[in-house]
PDB file of C-alpha atoms in Angstrom:
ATOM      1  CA  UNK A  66      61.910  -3.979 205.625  1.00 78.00           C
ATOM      2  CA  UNK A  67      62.908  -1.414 203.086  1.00 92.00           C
ATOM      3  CA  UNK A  68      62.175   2.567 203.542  1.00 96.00           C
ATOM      4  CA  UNK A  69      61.329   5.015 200.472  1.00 97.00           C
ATOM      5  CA  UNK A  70      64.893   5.594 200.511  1.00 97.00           C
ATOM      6  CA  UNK A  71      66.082   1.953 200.276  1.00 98.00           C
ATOM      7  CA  UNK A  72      64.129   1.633 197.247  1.00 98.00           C
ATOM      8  CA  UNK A  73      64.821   4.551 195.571  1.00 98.00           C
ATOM      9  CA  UNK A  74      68.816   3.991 196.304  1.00 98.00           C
ATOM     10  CA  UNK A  75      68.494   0.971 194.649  1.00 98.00           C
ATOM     11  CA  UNK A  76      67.078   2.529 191.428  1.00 98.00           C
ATOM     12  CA  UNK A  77      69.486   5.250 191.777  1.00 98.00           C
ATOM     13  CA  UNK A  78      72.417   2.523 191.730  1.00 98.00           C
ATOM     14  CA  UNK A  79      70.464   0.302 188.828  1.00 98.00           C
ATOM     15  CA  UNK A  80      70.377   3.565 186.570  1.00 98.00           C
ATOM     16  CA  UNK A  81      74.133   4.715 187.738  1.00 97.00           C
ATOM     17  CA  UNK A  82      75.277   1.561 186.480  1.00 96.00           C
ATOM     18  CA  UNK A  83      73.730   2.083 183.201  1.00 97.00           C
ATOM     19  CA  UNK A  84      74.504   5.928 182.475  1.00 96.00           C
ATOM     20  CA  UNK A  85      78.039   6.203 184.172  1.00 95.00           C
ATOM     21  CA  UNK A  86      79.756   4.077 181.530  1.00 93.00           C
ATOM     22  CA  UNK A  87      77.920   5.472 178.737  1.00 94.00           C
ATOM     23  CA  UNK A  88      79.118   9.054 180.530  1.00 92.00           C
ATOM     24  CA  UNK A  89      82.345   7.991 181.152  1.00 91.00           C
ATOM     25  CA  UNK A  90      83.188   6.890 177.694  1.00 90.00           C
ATOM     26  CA  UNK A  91      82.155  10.294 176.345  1.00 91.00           C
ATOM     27  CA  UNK A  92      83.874  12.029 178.426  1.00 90.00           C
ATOM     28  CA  UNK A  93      87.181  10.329 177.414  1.00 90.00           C
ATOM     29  CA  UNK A  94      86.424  10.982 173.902  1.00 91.00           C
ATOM     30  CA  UNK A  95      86.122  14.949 174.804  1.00 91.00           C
ATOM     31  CA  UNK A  96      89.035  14.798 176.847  1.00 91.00           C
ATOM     32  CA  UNK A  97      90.875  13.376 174.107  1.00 93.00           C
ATOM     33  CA  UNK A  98      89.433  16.463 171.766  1.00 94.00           C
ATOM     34  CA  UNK A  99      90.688  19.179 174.217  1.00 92.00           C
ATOM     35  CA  UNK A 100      94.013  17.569 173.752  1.00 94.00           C
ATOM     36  CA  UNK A 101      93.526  17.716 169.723  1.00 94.00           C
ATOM     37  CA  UNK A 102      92.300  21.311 170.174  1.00 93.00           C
ATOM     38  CA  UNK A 103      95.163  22.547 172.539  1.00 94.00           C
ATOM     39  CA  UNK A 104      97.866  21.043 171.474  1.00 95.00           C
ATOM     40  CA  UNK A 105      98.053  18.575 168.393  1.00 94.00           C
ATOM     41  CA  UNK A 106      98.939  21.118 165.178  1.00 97.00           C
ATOM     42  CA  UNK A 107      97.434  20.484 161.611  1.00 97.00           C
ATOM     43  CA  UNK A 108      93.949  20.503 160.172  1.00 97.00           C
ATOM     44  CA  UNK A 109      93.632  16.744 159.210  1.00 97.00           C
ATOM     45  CA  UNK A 110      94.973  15.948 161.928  1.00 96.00           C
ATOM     46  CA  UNK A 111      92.283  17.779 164.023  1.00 96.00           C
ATOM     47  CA  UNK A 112      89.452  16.968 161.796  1.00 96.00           C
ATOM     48  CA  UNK A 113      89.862  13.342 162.360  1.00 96.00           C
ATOM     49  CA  UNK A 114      89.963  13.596 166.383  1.00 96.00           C
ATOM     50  CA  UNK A 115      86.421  16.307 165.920  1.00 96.00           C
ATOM     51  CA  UNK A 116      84.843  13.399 163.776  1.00 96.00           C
ATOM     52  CA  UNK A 117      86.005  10.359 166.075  1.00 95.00           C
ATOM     53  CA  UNK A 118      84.498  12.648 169.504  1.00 94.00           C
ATOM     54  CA  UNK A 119      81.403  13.304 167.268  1.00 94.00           C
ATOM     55  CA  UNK A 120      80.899   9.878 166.670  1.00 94.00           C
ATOM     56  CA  UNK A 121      81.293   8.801 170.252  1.00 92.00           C
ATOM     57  CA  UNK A 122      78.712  11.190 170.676  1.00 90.00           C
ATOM     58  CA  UNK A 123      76.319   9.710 168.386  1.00 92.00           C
ATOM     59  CA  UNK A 124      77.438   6.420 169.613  1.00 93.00           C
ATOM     60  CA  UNK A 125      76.265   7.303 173.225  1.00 90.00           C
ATOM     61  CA  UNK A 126      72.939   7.859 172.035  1.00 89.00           C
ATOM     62  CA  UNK A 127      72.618   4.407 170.714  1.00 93.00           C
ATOM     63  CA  UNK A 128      74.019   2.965 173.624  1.00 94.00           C
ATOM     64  CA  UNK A 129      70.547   4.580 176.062  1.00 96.00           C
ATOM     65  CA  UNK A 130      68.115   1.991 176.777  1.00 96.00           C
ATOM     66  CA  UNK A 131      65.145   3.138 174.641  1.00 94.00           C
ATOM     67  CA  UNK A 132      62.664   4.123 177.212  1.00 96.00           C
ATOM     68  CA  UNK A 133      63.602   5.519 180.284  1.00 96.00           C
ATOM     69  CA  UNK A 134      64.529   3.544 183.300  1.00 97.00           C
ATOM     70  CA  UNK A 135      64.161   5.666 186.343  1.00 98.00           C
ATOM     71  CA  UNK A 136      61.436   5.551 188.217  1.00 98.00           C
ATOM     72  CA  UNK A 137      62.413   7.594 191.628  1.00 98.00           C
ATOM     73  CA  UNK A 138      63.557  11.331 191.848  1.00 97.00           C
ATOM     74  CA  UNK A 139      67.186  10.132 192.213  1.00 97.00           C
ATOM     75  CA  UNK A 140      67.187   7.959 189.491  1.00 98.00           C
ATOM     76  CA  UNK A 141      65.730  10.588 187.215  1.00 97.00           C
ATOM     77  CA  UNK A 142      68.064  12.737 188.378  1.00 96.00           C
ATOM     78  CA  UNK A 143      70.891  10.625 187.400  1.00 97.00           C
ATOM     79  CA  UNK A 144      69.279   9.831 183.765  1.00 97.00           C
ATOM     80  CA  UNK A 145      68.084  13.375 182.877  1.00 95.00           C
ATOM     81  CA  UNK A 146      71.595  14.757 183.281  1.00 94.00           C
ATOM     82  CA  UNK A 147      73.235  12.190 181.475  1.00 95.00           C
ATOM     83  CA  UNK A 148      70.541  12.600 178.349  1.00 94.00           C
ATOM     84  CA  UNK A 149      71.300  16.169 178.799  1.00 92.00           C
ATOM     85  CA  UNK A 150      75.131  15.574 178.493  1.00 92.00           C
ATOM     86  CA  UNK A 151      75.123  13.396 175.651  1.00 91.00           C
ATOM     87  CA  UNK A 152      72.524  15.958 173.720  1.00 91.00           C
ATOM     88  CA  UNK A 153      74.604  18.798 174.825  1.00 90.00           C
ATOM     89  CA  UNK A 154      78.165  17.462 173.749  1.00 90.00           C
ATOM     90  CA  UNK A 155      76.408  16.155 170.231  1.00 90.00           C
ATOM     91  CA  UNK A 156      75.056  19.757 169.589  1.00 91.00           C
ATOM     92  CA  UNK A 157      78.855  21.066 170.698  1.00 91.00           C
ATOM     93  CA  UNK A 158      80.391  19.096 168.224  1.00 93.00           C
ATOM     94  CA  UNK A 159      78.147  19.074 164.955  1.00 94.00           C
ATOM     95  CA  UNK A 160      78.280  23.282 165.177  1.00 92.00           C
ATOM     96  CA  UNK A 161      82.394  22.342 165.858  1.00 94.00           C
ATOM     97  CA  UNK A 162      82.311  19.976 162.318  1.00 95.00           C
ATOM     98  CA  UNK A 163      80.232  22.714 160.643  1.00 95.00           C
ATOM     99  CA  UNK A 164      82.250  25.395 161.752  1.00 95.00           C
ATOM    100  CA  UNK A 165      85.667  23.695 160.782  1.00 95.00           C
ATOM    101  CA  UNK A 166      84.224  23.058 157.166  1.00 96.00           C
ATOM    102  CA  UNK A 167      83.032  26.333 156.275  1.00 95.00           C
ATOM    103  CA  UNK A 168      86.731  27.573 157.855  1.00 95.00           C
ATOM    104  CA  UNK A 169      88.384  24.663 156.071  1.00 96.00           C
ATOM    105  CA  UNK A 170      91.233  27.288 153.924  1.00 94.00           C
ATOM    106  CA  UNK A 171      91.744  29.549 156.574  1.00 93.00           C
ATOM    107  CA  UNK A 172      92.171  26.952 159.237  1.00 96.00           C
ATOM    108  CA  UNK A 173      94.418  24.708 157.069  1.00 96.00           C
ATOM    109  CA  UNK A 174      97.128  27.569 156.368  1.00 94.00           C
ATOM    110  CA  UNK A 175      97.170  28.554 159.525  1.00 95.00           C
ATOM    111  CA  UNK A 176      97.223  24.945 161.430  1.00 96.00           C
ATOM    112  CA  UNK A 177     100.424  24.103 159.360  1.00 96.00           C
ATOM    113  CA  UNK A 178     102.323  24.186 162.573  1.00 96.00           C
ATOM    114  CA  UNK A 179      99.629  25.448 165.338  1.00 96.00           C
ATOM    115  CA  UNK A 180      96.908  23.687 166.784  1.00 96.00           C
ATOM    116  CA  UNK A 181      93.190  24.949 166.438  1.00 96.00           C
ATOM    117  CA  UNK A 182      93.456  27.168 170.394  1.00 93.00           C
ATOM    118  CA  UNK A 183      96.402  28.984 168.410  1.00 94.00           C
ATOM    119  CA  UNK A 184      94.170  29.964 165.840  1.00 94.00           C
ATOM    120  CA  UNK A 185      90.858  29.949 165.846  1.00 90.00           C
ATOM    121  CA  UNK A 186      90.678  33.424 166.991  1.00 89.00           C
ATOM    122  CA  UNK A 187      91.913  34.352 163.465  1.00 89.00           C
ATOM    123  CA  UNK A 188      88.977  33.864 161.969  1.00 87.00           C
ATOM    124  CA  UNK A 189      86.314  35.853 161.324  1.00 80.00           C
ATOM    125  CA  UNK A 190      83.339  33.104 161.457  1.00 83.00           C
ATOM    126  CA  UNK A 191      82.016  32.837 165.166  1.00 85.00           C
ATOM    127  CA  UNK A 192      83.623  30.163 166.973  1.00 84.00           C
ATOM    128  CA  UNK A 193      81.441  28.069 168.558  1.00 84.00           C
ATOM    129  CA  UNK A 194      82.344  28.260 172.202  1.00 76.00           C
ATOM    130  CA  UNK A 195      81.025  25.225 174.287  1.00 71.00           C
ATOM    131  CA  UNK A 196      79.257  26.403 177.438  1.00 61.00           C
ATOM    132  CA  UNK A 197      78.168  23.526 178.756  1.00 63.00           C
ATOM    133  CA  UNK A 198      81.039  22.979 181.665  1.00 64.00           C
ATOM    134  CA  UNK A 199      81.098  19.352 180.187  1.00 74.00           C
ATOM    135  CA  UNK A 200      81.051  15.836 182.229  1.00 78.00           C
ATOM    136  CA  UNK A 201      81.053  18.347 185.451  1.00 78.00           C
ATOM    137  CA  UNK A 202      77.334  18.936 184.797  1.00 79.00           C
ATOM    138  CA  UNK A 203      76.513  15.656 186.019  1.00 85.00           C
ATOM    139  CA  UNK A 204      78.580  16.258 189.569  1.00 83.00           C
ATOM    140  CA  UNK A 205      75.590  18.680 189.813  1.00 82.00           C
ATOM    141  CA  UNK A 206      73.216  15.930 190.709  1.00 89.00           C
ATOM    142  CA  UNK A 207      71.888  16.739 193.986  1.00 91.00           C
ATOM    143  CA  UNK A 208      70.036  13.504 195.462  1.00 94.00           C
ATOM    144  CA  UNK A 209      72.885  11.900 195.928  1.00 94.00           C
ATOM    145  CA  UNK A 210      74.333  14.138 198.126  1.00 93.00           C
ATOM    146  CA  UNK A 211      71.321  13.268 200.738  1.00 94.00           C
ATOM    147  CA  UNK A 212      70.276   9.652 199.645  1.00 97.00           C
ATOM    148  CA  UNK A 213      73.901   8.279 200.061  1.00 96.00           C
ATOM    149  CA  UNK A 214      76.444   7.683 202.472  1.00 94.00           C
ATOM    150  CA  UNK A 215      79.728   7.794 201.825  1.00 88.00           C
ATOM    151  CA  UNK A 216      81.893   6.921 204.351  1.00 82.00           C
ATOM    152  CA  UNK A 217      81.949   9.041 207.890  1.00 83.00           C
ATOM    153  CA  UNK A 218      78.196  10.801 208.221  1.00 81.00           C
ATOM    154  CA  UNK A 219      79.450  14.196 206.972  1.00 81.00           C
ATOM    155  CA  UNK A 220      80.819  13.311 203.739  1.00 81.00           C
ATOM    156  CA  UNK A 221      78.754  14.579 200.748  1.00 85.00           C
ATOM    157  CA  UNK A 222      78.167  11.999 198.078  1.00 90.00           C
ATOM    158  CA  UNK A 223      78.903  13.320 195.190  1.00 90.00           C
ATOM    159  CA  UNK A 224      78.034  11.428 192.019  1.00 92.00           C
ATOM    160  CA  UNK A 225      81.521  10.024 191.350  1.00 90.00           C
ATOM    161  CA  UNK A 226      82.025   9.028 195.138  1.00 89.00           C
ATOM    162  CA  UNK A 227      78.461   6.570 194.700  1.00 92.00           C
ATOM    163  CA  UNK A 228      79.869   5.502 191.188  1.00 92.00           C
ATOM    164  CA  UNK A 229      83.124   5.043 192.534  1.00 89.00           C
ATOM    165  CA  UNK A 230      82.076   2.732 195.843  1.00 90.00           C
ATOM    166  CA  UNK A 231      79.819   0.917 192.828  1.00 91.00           C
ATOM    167  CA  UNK A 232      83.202   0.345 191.051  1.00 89.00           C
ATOM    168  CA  UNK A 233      81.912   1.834 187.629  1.00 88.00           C
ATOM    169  CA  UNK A 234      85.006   4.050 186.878  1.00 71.00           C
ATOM    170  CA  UNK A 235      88.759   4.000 187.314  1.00 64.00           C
ATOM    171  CA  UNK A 236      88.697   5.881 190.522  1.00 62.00           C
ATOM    172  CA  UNK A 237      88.865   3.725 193.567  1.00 61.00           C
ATOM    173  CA  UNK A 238      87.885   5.245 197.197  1.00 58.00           C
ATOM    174  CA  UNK A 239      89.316   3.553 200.500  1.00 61.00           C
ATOM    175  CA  UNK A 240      86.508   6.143 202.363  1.00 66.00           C
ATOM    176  CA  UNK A 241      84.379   3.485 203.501  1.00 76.00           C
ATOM    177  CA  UNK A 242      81.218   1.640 201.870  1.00 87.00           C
ATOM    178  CA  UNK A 243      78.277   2.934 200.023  1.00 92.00           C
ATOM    179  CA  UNK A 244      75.372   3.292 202.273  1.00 94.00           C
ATOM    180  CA  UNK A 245      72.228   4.405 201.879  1.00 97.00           C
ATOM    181  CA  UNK A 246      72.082   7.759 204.687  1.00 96.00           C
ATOM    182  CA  UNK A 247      68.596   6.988 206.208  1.00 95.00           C
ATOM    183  CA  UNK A 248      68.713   3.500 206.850  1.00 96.00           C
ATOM    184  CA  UNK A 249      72.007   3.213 206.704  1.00 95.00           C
ATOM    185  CA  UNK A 250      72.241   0.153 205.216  1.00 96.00           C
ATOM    186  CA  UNK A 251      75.073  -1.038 202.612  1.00 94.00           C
ATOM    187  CA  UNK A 252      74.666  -0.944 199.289  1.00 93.00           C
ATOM    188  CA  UNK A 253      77.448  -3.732 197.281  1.00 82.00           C
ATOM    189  CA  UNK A 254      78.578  -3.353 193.792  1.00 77.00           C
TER     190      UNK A 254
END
């Protein structure tokens, strides 16, 4: 017989497997922006990575099922912060495209040979400064930490150790299999 927890483990993991690629993907795309920000010199250059991580924004929201899919507090937990991401890093990077159009001139002379971190404090125009702490936001999901096991009984389960047992990113754990704590039974990906 299944407890409260079984079930709701078992939406948990149906929306996880969902939300972490979508996640995953975007976070990729930003990491591939700080790179363009930090390192790559050149405005064209850099205008064409902001537009391609905009556009994997956008193209996370099309990929969300169109009505919600949670229906537990863990699985809620796990969809909310991923809406919140995506909304989050598609507000970052519109003000980002705006900003870099109405600094087009300046920011082209000076990116000749320096990348946009080198620079951008040049400009007058108010940078806009993404606060959001990223893809970490969704490590901040707390029922995990209590509805899953994760190998020995100590070990918090953070949200990439249950996505990681489920096999749903490139990390791989030896720690031991995904369990839900209460019942203690084992969840399979």
């Amino acid at each position: 017989m299944f407890t409260q927890d079984d079930l709701e483990a078992d939406d948990a993991v149906a929306v996880l497997k969902v939300y972490w690629p979508i996640g995953q993907r975007l976070d990729d795309a930003t990491n591939e922006w700080a790179k363009c920000h930090d390192h790559y010199p050149g405005y064209a250059p850099m205008r064409a990575c902001l537009q391609r991580t905009l556009e994997a924004s956008k193209a996370a929201t099309r990929e969300v099922p169109h009505k919600k899919m949670a229906r537990l507090p863990c699985g809620m937990e796990i969809e909310d912060a991923h809406l919140r991401y995506i909304e989050i890093q598609i507000a970052h990077f519109t003000r980002m495209t705006e900003w870099t159009e109405r600094n087009a001139s300046n920011l082209e002379e000076r990116m000749r040979d320096k990348p946009l971190a080198e620079v951008w404090t040049e400009i007058a125009d108010k940078y806009p400064i993404d606060t959001s702490n990223g893809y970490a936001q969704i490590m901040d999901v707390e029922r995990t930490k209590t509805l899953f096991q994760c190998g020995p009984e100590n070990n918090v389960a953070w949200i990439n150790k249950v996505a990681a047992r489920l096999k749903l990113g490139p990390e791989s754990d030896g720690g031991g299999p995904l369990r839900v704590r209460s019942s203690q039974r084992v969840l399979v990906p």
